[in-house]
Structures are given as C-alpha cells and as structure tokens.
PDB file of C-alpha atoms and ligand atoms in Angstrom:
ATOM      1  CA  MET A  22      64.695 128.209 235.350  1.00 62.00           C
ATOM      2  CA  ASN A  23      65.079 131.855 234.332  1.00 71.00           C
ATOM      3  CA  GLN A  24      62.402 132.543 231.701  1.00 70.00           C
ATOM      4  CA  GLU A  25      64.645 135.101 229.985  1.00 76.00           C
ATOM      5  CA  THR A  26      67.341 132.514 229.230  1.00 87.00           C
ATOM      6  CA  ILE A  27      64.918 130.165 227.446  1.00 88.00           C
ATOM      7  CA  LYS A  28      65.131 130.445 223.668  1.00 88.00           C
ATOM      8  CA  TYR A  29      61.489 130.119 222.644  1.00 86.00           C
ATOM      9  CA  ALA A  30      60.425 129.186 219.121  1.00 85.00           C
ATOM     10  CA  LYS A  31      59.740 132.217 216.895  1.00 82.00           C
ATOM     11  CA  ARG A  32      56.010 131.489 216.738  1.00 79.00           C
ATOM     12  CA  ILE A  33      55.790 132.079 220.506  1.00 81.00           C
ATOM     13  CA  ASP A  34      56.504 135.786 219.843  1.00 78.00           C
ATOM     14  CA  LYS A  35      53.056 135.896 218.236  1.00 74.00           C
ATOM     15  CA  LEU A  36      51.342 134.722 221.420  1.00 76.00           C
ATOM     16  CA  THR A  37      49.975 137.315 223.789  1.00 74.00           C
ATOM     17  CA  GLY A  38      48.382 136.766 227.194  1.00 72.00           C
ATOM     18  CA  SER A  39      44.997 135.098 227.178  1.00 71.00           C
ATOM     19  CA  ALA A  40      42.062 137.464 227.600  1.00 69.00           C
ATOM     20  CA  ILE A  41      39.929 134.415 228.387  1.00 70.00           C
ATOM     21  CA  ARG A  42      42.164 133.450 231.304  1.00 74.00           C
ATOM     22  CA  GLU A  43      41.931 137.051 232.542  1.00 75.00           C
ATOM     23  CA  ILE A  44      38.131 136.915 232.356  1.00 74.00           C
ATOM     24  CA  PHE A  45      38.003 133.593 234.216  1.00 74.00           C
ATOM     25  CA  LYS A  46      40.026 135.041 237.115  1.00 77.00           C
ATOM     26  CA  TYR A  47      36.982 137.132 237.961  1.00 75.00           C
ATOM     27  CA  ALA A  48      34.429 134.354 237.559  1.00 73.00           C
ATOM     28  CA  ASN A  49      34.960 133.043 241.093  1.00 73.00           C
ATOM     29  CA  VAL A  50      35.158 136.324 242.993  1.00 80.00           C
ATOM     30  CA  PRO A  51      32.607 135.876 245.822  1.00 83.00           C
ATOM     31  CA  GLY A  52      29.552 138.076 245.374  1.00 83.00           C
ATOM     32  CA  LEU A  53      30.441 139.048 241.797  1.00 80.00           C
ATOM     33  CA  ILE A  54      28.106 137.947 239.033  1.00 77.00           C
ATOM     34  CA  SER A  55      30.307 138.138 235.944  1.00 76.00           C
ATOM     35  CA  PHE A  56      28.704 138.187 232.499  1.00 75.00           C
ATOM     36  CA  ALA A  57      32.128 138.309 230.833  1.00 72.00           C
ATOM     37  CA  GLY A  58      32.682 134.548 230.479  1.00 72.00           C
ATOM     38  CA  GLY A  59      30.132 131.963 229.337  1.00 74.00           C
ATOM     39  CA  ASN A  60      30.284 129.798 232.458  1.00 77.00           C
ATOM     40  CA  PRO A  61      27.275 127.587 233.219  1.00 82.00           C
ATOM     41  CA  GLY A  62      25.651 128.228 236.596  1.00 83.00           C
ATOM     42  CA  LYS A  63      26.643 125.889 239.415  1.00 85.00           C
ATOM     43  CA  PHE A  64      23.084 124.509 239.485  1.00 92.00           C
ATOM     44  CA  ALA A  65      23.572 123.233 235.915  1.00 94.00           C
ATOM     45  CA  LEU A  66      26.592 121.065 236.804  1.00 95.00           C
ATOM     46  CA  PRO A  67      25.472 117.500 237.670  1.00 96.00           C
ATOM     47  CA  VAL A  68      28.186 116.915 240.281  1.00 97.00           C
ATOM     48  CA  GLU A  69      26.551 114.028 242.148  1.00 97.00           C
ATOM     49  CA  LEU A  70      25.487 112.187 239.009  1.00 98.00           C
ATOM     50  CA  VAL A  71      28.973 112.435 237.493  1.00 97.00           C
ATOM     51  CA  ALA A  72      30.546 111.350 240.798  1.00 98.00           C
ATOM     52  CA  GLN A  73      28.273 108.300 240.894  1.00 98.00           C
ATOM     53  CA  ILE A  74      28.942 107.349 237.255  1.00 97.00           C
ATOM     54  CA  SER A  75      32.719 107.843 237.676  1.00 97.00           C
ATOM     55  CA  HIS A  76      32.695 105.697 240.806  1.00 98.00           C
ATOM     56  CA  ASP A  77      30.722 102.881 239.114  1.00 98.00           C
ATOM     57  CA  LEU A  78      32.929 102.979 236.009  1.00 95.00           C
ATOM     58  CA  MET A  79      36.153 102.842 238.023  1.00 97.00           C
ATOM     59  CA  LEU A  80      34.941  99.785 239.908  1.00 97.00           C
ATOM     60  CA  LYS A  81      33.734  98.007 236.746  1.00 97.00           C
ATOM     61  CA  LYS A  82      36.335  99.078 234.162  1.00 94.00           C
ATOM     62  CA  GLY A  83      39.103 100.792 236.155  1.00 95.00           C
ATOM     63  CA  ASN A  84      41.944  98.744 234.702  1.00 95.00           C
ATOM     64  CA  GLU A  85      40.857  99.481 231.151  1.00 91.00           C
ATOM     65  CA  LEU A  86      40.205 103.177 231.810  1.00 90.00           C
ATOM     66  CA  LEU A  87      43.480 103.911 233.587  1.00 93.00           C
ATOM     67  CA  GLN A  88      45.538 101.938 231.077  1.00 93.00           C
ATOM     68  CA  TYR A  89      46.934 103.387 227.830  1.00 92.00           C
ATOM     69  CA  GLY A  90      44.306 103.216 225.115  1.00 90.00           C
ATOM     70  CA  GLN A  91      43.758 104.021 221.466  1.00 91.00           C
ATOM     71  CA  THR A  92      44.905 107.518 220.487  1.00 92.00           C
ATOM     72  CA  GLU A  93      41.628 108.040 218.599  1.00 95.00           C
ATOM     73  CA  GLY A  94      39.682 107.657 221.861  1.00 94.00           C
ATOM     74  CA  TYR A  95      37.785 105.034 223.834  1.00 92.00           C
ATOM     75  CA  LEU A  96      36.381 102.589 221.276  1.00 93.00           C
ATOM     76  CA  PRO A  97      32.905 102.050 222.820  1.00 93.00           C
ATOM     77  CA  LEU A  98      32.480 105.847 222.977  1.00 95.00           C
ATOM     78  CA  ARG A  99      33.563 106.271 219.347  1.00 97.00           C
ATOM     79  CA  GLU A 100      31.199 103.496 218.252  1.00 98.00           C
ATOM     80  CA  SER A 101      28.290 104.974 220.176  1.00 98.00           C
ATOM     81  CA  LEU A 102      28.879 108.368 218.532  1.00 98.00           C
ATOM     82  CA  ILE A 103      28.174 107.039 215.020  1.00 98.00           C
ATOM     83  CA  PRO A 104      24.376 106.600 215.479  1.00 98.00           C
ATOM     84  CA  TYR A 105      24.320 109.772 217.608  1.00 98.00           C
ATOM     85  CA  LEU A 106      25.916 111.831 214.817  1.00 97.00           C
ATOM     86  CA  THR A 107      23.445 110.448 212.261  1.00 97.00           C
ATOM     87  CA  LYS A 108      20.409 111.060 214.448  1.00 98.00           C
ATOM     88  CA  THR A 109      21.416 114.466 215.771  1.00 97.00           C
ATOM     89  CA  PHE A 110      23.307 116.059 212.864  1.00 95.00           C
ATOM     90  CA  GLY A 111      22.468 113.882 209.833  1.00 97.00           C
ATOM     91  CA  VAL A 112      26.192 113.035 209.527  1.00 96.00           C
ATOM     92  CA  ASN A 113      27.043 109.517 208.332  1.00 97.00           C
ATOM     93  CA  ALA A 114      30.536 109.026 209.744  1.00 96.00           C
ATOM     94  CA  LYS A 115      32.704 105.916 209.543  1.00 97.00           C
ATOM     95  CA  LEU A 116      34.475 104.737 212.680  1.00 97.00           C
ATOM     96  CA  SER A 117      37.824 105.769 211.179  1.00 96.00           C
ATOM     97  CA  GLU A 118      36.493 109.341 210.952  1.00 96.00           C
ATOM     98  CA  VAL A 119      35.543 109.646 214.633  1.00 97.00           C
ATOM     99  CA  LEU A 120      38.220 111.120 216.908  1.00 97.00           C
ATOM    100  CA  ILE A 121      37.655 112.022 220.559  1.00 97.00           C
ATOM    101  CA  THR A 122      39.186 115.368 221.558  1.00 97.00           C
ATOM    102  CA  THR A 123      39.345 117.338 224.775  1.00 94.00           C
ATOM    103  CA  GLY A 124      36.720 119.850 223.708  1.00 94.00           C
ATOM    104  CA  SER A 125      36.172 121.632 220.424  1.00 95.00           C
ATOM    105  CA  MET A 126      39.320 123.730 220.752  1.00 95.00           C
ATOM    106  CA  GLN A 127      41.564 120.693 220.587  1.00 97.00           C
ATOM    107  CA  GLY A 128      39.755 119.632 217.406  1.00 96.00           C
ATOM    108  CA  PHE A 129      40.159 123.157 216.033  1.00 97.00           C
ATOM    109  CA  ASP A 130      43.843 123.160 216.962  1.00 97.00           C
ATOM    110  CA  LEU A 131      44.404 119.827 215.180  1.00 97.00           C
ATOM    111  CA  MET A 132      42.613 121.136 212.117  1.00 97.00           C
ATOM    112  CA  LEU A 133      44.808 124.269 212.056  1.00 97.00           C
ATOM    113  CA  LYS A 134      47.903 122.131 212.534  1.00 97.00           C
ATOM    114  CA  SER A 135      46.922 120.112 209.454  1.00 96.00           C
ATOM    115  CA  LEU A 136      45.957 123.036 207.236  1.00 97.00           C
ATOM    116  CA  ILE A 137      47.809 126.229 208.139  1.00 97.00           C
ATOM    117  CA  ASN A 138      51.302 127.191 207.045  1.00 96.00           C
ATOM    118  CA  PRO A 139      52.782 130.420 208.459  1.00 95.00           C
ATOM    119  CA  GLY A 140      51.303 133.373 206.580  1.00 96.00           C
ATOM    120  CA  ASP A 141      48.272 131.504 205.199  1.00 98.00           C
ATOM    121  CA  ALA A 142      45.227 133.758 205.078  1.00 98.00           C
ATOM    122  CA  VAL A 143      42.270 132.963 207.338  1.00 98.00           C
ATOM    123  CA  LEU A 144      39.109 135.050 207.178  1.00 98.00           C
ATOM    124  CA  THR A 145      37.058 135.651 210.320  1.00 98.00           C
ATOM    125  CA  GLU A 146      33.951 137.501 211.330  1.00 96.00           C
ATOM    126  CA  SER A 147      34.498 140.742 213.183  1.00 94.00           C
ATOM    127  CA  PRO A 148      34.577 140.452 216.147  1.00 94.00           C
ATOM    128  CA  ALA A 149      35.539 136.772 216.416  1.00 95.00           C
ATOM    129  CA  PHE A 150      35.893 134.287 219.296  1.00 93.00           C
ATOM    130  CA  LEU A 151      39.124 135.102 221.185  1.00 89.00           C
ATOM    131  CA  GLY A 152      40.110 131.471 221.750  1.00 90.00           C
ATOM    132  CA  ALA A 153      39.981 130.751 218.010  1.00 95.00           C
ATOM    133  CA  LEU A 154      42.041 133.863 217.218  1.00 94.00           C
ATOM    134  CA  GLN A 155      44.699 132.761 219.690  1.00 91.00           C
ATOM    135  CA  ALA A 156      44.829 129.259 218.204  1.00 94.00           C
ATOM    136  CA  MET A 157      45.208 130.728 214.692  1.00 95.00           C
ATOM    137  CA  ASN A 158      47.938 133.082 215.923  1.00 92.00           C
ATOM    138  CA  ALA A 159      49.839 130.148 217.360  1.00 92.00           C
ATOM    139  CA  TYR A 160      50.046 128.675 213.831  1.00 94.00           C
ATOM    140  CA  GLU A 161      51.086 132.088 212.451  1.00 93.00           C
ATOM    141  CA  ALA A 162      48.002 132.476 210.289  1.00 96.00           C
ATOM    142  CA  ASN A 163      47.429 135.818 208.578  1.00 97.00           C
ATOM    143  CA  ILE A 164      44.075 136.639 210.197  1.00 97.00           C
ATOM    144  CA  ILE A 165      41.862 138.947 208.137  1.00 98.00           C
ATOM    145  CA  SER A 166      38.631 140.399 209.532  1.00 97.00           C
ATOM    146  CA  VAL A 167      35.528 140.499 207.379  1.00 98.00           C
ATOM    147  CA  LYS A 168      32.912 143.156 208.171  1.00 97.00           C
ATOM    148  CA  SER A 169      29.911 141.871 210.088  1.00 96.00           C
ATOM    149  CA  ASP A 170      26.632 143.506 211.101  1.00 96.00           C
ATOM    150  CA  SER A 171      23.382 142.590 212.863  1.00 95.00           C
ATOM    151  CA  GLN A 172      22.666 139.914 210.193  1.00 95.00           C
ATOM    152  CA  GLY A 173      26.096 138.286 210.559  1.00 96.00           C
ATOM    153  CA  ILE A 174      28.999 138.354 208.113  1.00 97.00           C
ATOM    154  CA  ASP A 175      28.834 140.829 205.195  1.00 97.00           C
ATOM    155  CA  ILE A 176      28.717 138.661 202.050  1.00 97.00           C
ATOM    156  CA  ASP A 177      29.916 141.353 199.634  1.00 97.00           C
ATOM    157  CA  HIS A 178      32.926 142.114 201.787  1.00 98.00           C
ATOM    158  CA  LEU A 179      33.542 138.381 202.219  1.00 98.00           C
ATOM    159  CA  GLN A 180      33.655 137.896 198.443  1.00 98.00           C
ATOM    160  CA  GLU A 181      35.999 140.841 198.078  1.00 98.00           C
ATOM    161  CA  MET A 182      38.346 139.463 200.789  1.00 98.00           C
ATOM    162  CA  MET A 183      38.257 135.982 199.249  1.00 98.00           C
ATOM    163  CA  LYS A 184      39.337 137.340 195.882  1.00 98.00           C
ATOM    164  CA  ARG A 185      42.033 139.494 197.432  1.00 98.00           C
ATOM    165  CA  HIS A 186      43.567 137.008 199.909  1.00 98.00           C
ATOM    166  CA  HIS A 187      42.742 133.477 198.627  1.00 98.00           C
ATOM    167  CA  PRO A 188      42.168 132.243 202.197  1.00 98.00           C
ATOM    168  CA  LYS A 189      42.687 128.700 203.422  1.00 96.00           C
ATOM    169  CA  LEU A 190      39.743 128.987 205.802  1.00 96.00           C
ATOM    170  CA  LEU A 191      36.782 131.055 206.832  1.00 97.00           C
ATOM    171  CA  TYR A 192      36.182 130.862 210.586  1.00 98.00           C
ATOM    172  CA  ILE A 193      32.512 131.605 211.235  1.00 97.00           C
ATOM    173  CA  ILE A 194      29.933 130.795 213.939  1.00 97.00           C
ATOM    174  CA  PRO A 195      26.610 131.004 212.078  1.00 96.00           C
ATOM    175  CA  THR A 196      24.352 130.451 215.092  1.00 97.00           C
ATOM    176  CA  PHE A 197      24.620 132.479 218.347  1.00 95.00           C
ATOM    177  CA  GLN A 198      28.013 133.833 217.405  1.00 96.00           C
ATOM    178  CA  ASN A 199      30.534 134.391 220.184  1.00 92.00           C
ATOM    179  CA  PRO A 200      30.926 137.200 221.282  1.00 90.00           C
ATOM    180  CA  THR A 201      28.017 138.999 219.551  1.00 93.00           C
ATOM    181  CA  GLY A 202      25.239 136.408 219.992  1.00 93.00           C
ATOM    182  CA  ILE A 203      24.119 137.146 216.407  1.00 96.00           C
ATOM    183  CA  SER A 204      22.750 134.398 214.114  1.00 97.00           C
ATOM    184  CA  LEU A 205      23.530 134.608 210.411  1.00 97.00           C
ATOM    185  CA  SER A 206      20.341 135.502 208.516  1.00 96.00           C
ATOM    186  CA  LEU A 207      18.734 132.823 206.309  1.00 96.00           C
ATOM    187  CA  GLU A 208      19.374 134.866 203.181  1.00 96.00           C
ATOM    188  CA  ARG A 209      23.101 135.140 203.914  1.00 96.00           C
ATOM    189  CA  ARG A 210      23.360 131.454 204.757  1.00 95.00           C
TER     190      ARG A 210
HETATM  191  C1  LIG B   2      32.849 129.656 219.983  1.00 61.28           C
HETATM  192  C2  LIG B   2      33.527 128.781 220.971  1.00 61.28           C
HETATM  193  N1  LIG B   2      34.352 127.815 220.510  1.00 61.28           N
HETATM  194  C3  LIG B   2      34.980 127.006 221.397  1.00 61.28           C
HETATM  195  C4  LIG B   2      34.807 127.150 222.767  1.00 61.28           C
HETATM  196  C5  LIG B   2      35.545 126.229 223.674  1.00 61.28           C
HETATM  197  O1  LIG B   2      34.995 124.990 223.524  1.00 61.28           O
HETATM  198  P1  LIG B   2      35.621 123.697 224.223  1.00 61.28           P
HETATM  199  O2  LIG B   2      35.509 123.901 225.694  1.00 61.28           O
HETATM  200  O3  LIG B   2      34.745 122.593 223.708  1.00 61.28           O
HETATM  201  O4  LIG B   2      37.043 123.562 223.759  1.00 61.28           O
HETATM  202  C6  LIG B   2      33.967 128.134 223.274  1.00 61.28           C
HETATM  203  C7  LIG B   2      33.767 128.294 224.714  1.00 61.28           C
HETATM  204  O5  LIG B   2      33.206 129.261 225.180  1.00 61.28           O
HETATM  205  C8  LIG B   2      33.310 128.962 222.350  1.00 61.28           C
HETATM  206  O6  LIG B   2      32.505 129.941 222.774  1.00 61.28           O
END
C-alpha cells in the first residue's frame, strides 16, 4: 500500500523517527564497540540456561503456555511476584494490582494512556530518556524540561515549573539517570 495515501491519525504527526532504533543499527556492526546503546554484553546473556528452561516448560506446560491466558499475565508468575515485591522493594501488592507487561515501557505506555490527555503538561529532567519522550509525544503530552545539573533535577526550577504548568506527571530517574548516569543527591530527594 502507498504510504502517502494512508490517512494517519493526527497524533502520528507528532512522532518522529526513533533515535534508539538508529543507535541499535550500529550495535551489531562487526568490530565496532558502540557505547551509544545500553546493550548487555553477549557473555551476560544466559542463552543455554534459557533454552533449557524453555524446552522443559514447553514439554511440561506447553498446552497451557501456548493457549490464550489471562490478560493480566500468567497467574503463577503474578502470584510469585507478590512475595518478591515485598522482599525486594517493600511493596505490599494485592494480586489484583500485579500486571505483567512486556518490559517497563509497556507499563509506562499504559500509564500514559490512562493519565494523559492531549496538551497535558509533563515535566521531565533535562536531558531525559529518549524512549520515554517518544511515548509521551505519542499521547500528545506537553513536555516541559526542568533544569538539571550534576546533583540531578533543580528543585527550585521544578517548583517554578510546577506552579506555572500544573503538570500531570514528573518523569524522573533518581538513580543512574539515563542518559546522564547521574543520581539525585540525598538532599534533593
Ligand atoms: C530509563 C529506561 N527506561 C526504560 C527502558 C526500556 O525498558 P524495557 O526494556 O523494560 O521496556 C530503558 C532501556 O534502556 C531505559 O534506559
């Protein structure tokens, strides 16, 4: 089909190419060690272990796994996450609050879908993670940068921007921020 004849939704005008996809094109160039994307080294990927586990699971539970299931995710996995969340993050979640997503970006996308109307203000650090900016653009958020320095986000500027724009959200990565690697100082936290 001719792309030019397709009448895309207006929000698609807001989408630009993905810088992340551009970066990843270079990640597999032989002989090139790219520091642009945060890919784990090959040695860190447990290929054989995952192959073995997948093989065992298919033989034992193949019918269940390949069948339609609950939209919220595989029940035994959701149940097992409840004690994990308490132990690891001190979060006491109920089963009805646990939803399996395909990575954090799907969770972020669902959250934006639930909260953001076109034009709603969202504050971000500057610079901010490209993937998050693209997701916010797709929901036509009004993205407003807050000044950041070597200690993380600038609290005075944040307060000023909050008063001025009444944002729906602040998007912030307080520990090892992407792309700067900065952690928000204790005082600012
Ligand atoms: C800050 C940040 N958020 C989200 C993601 C993507 O996470 P996921 O693969 O879980 O969707 C990345 C990946 O680099 C990231 O750096």
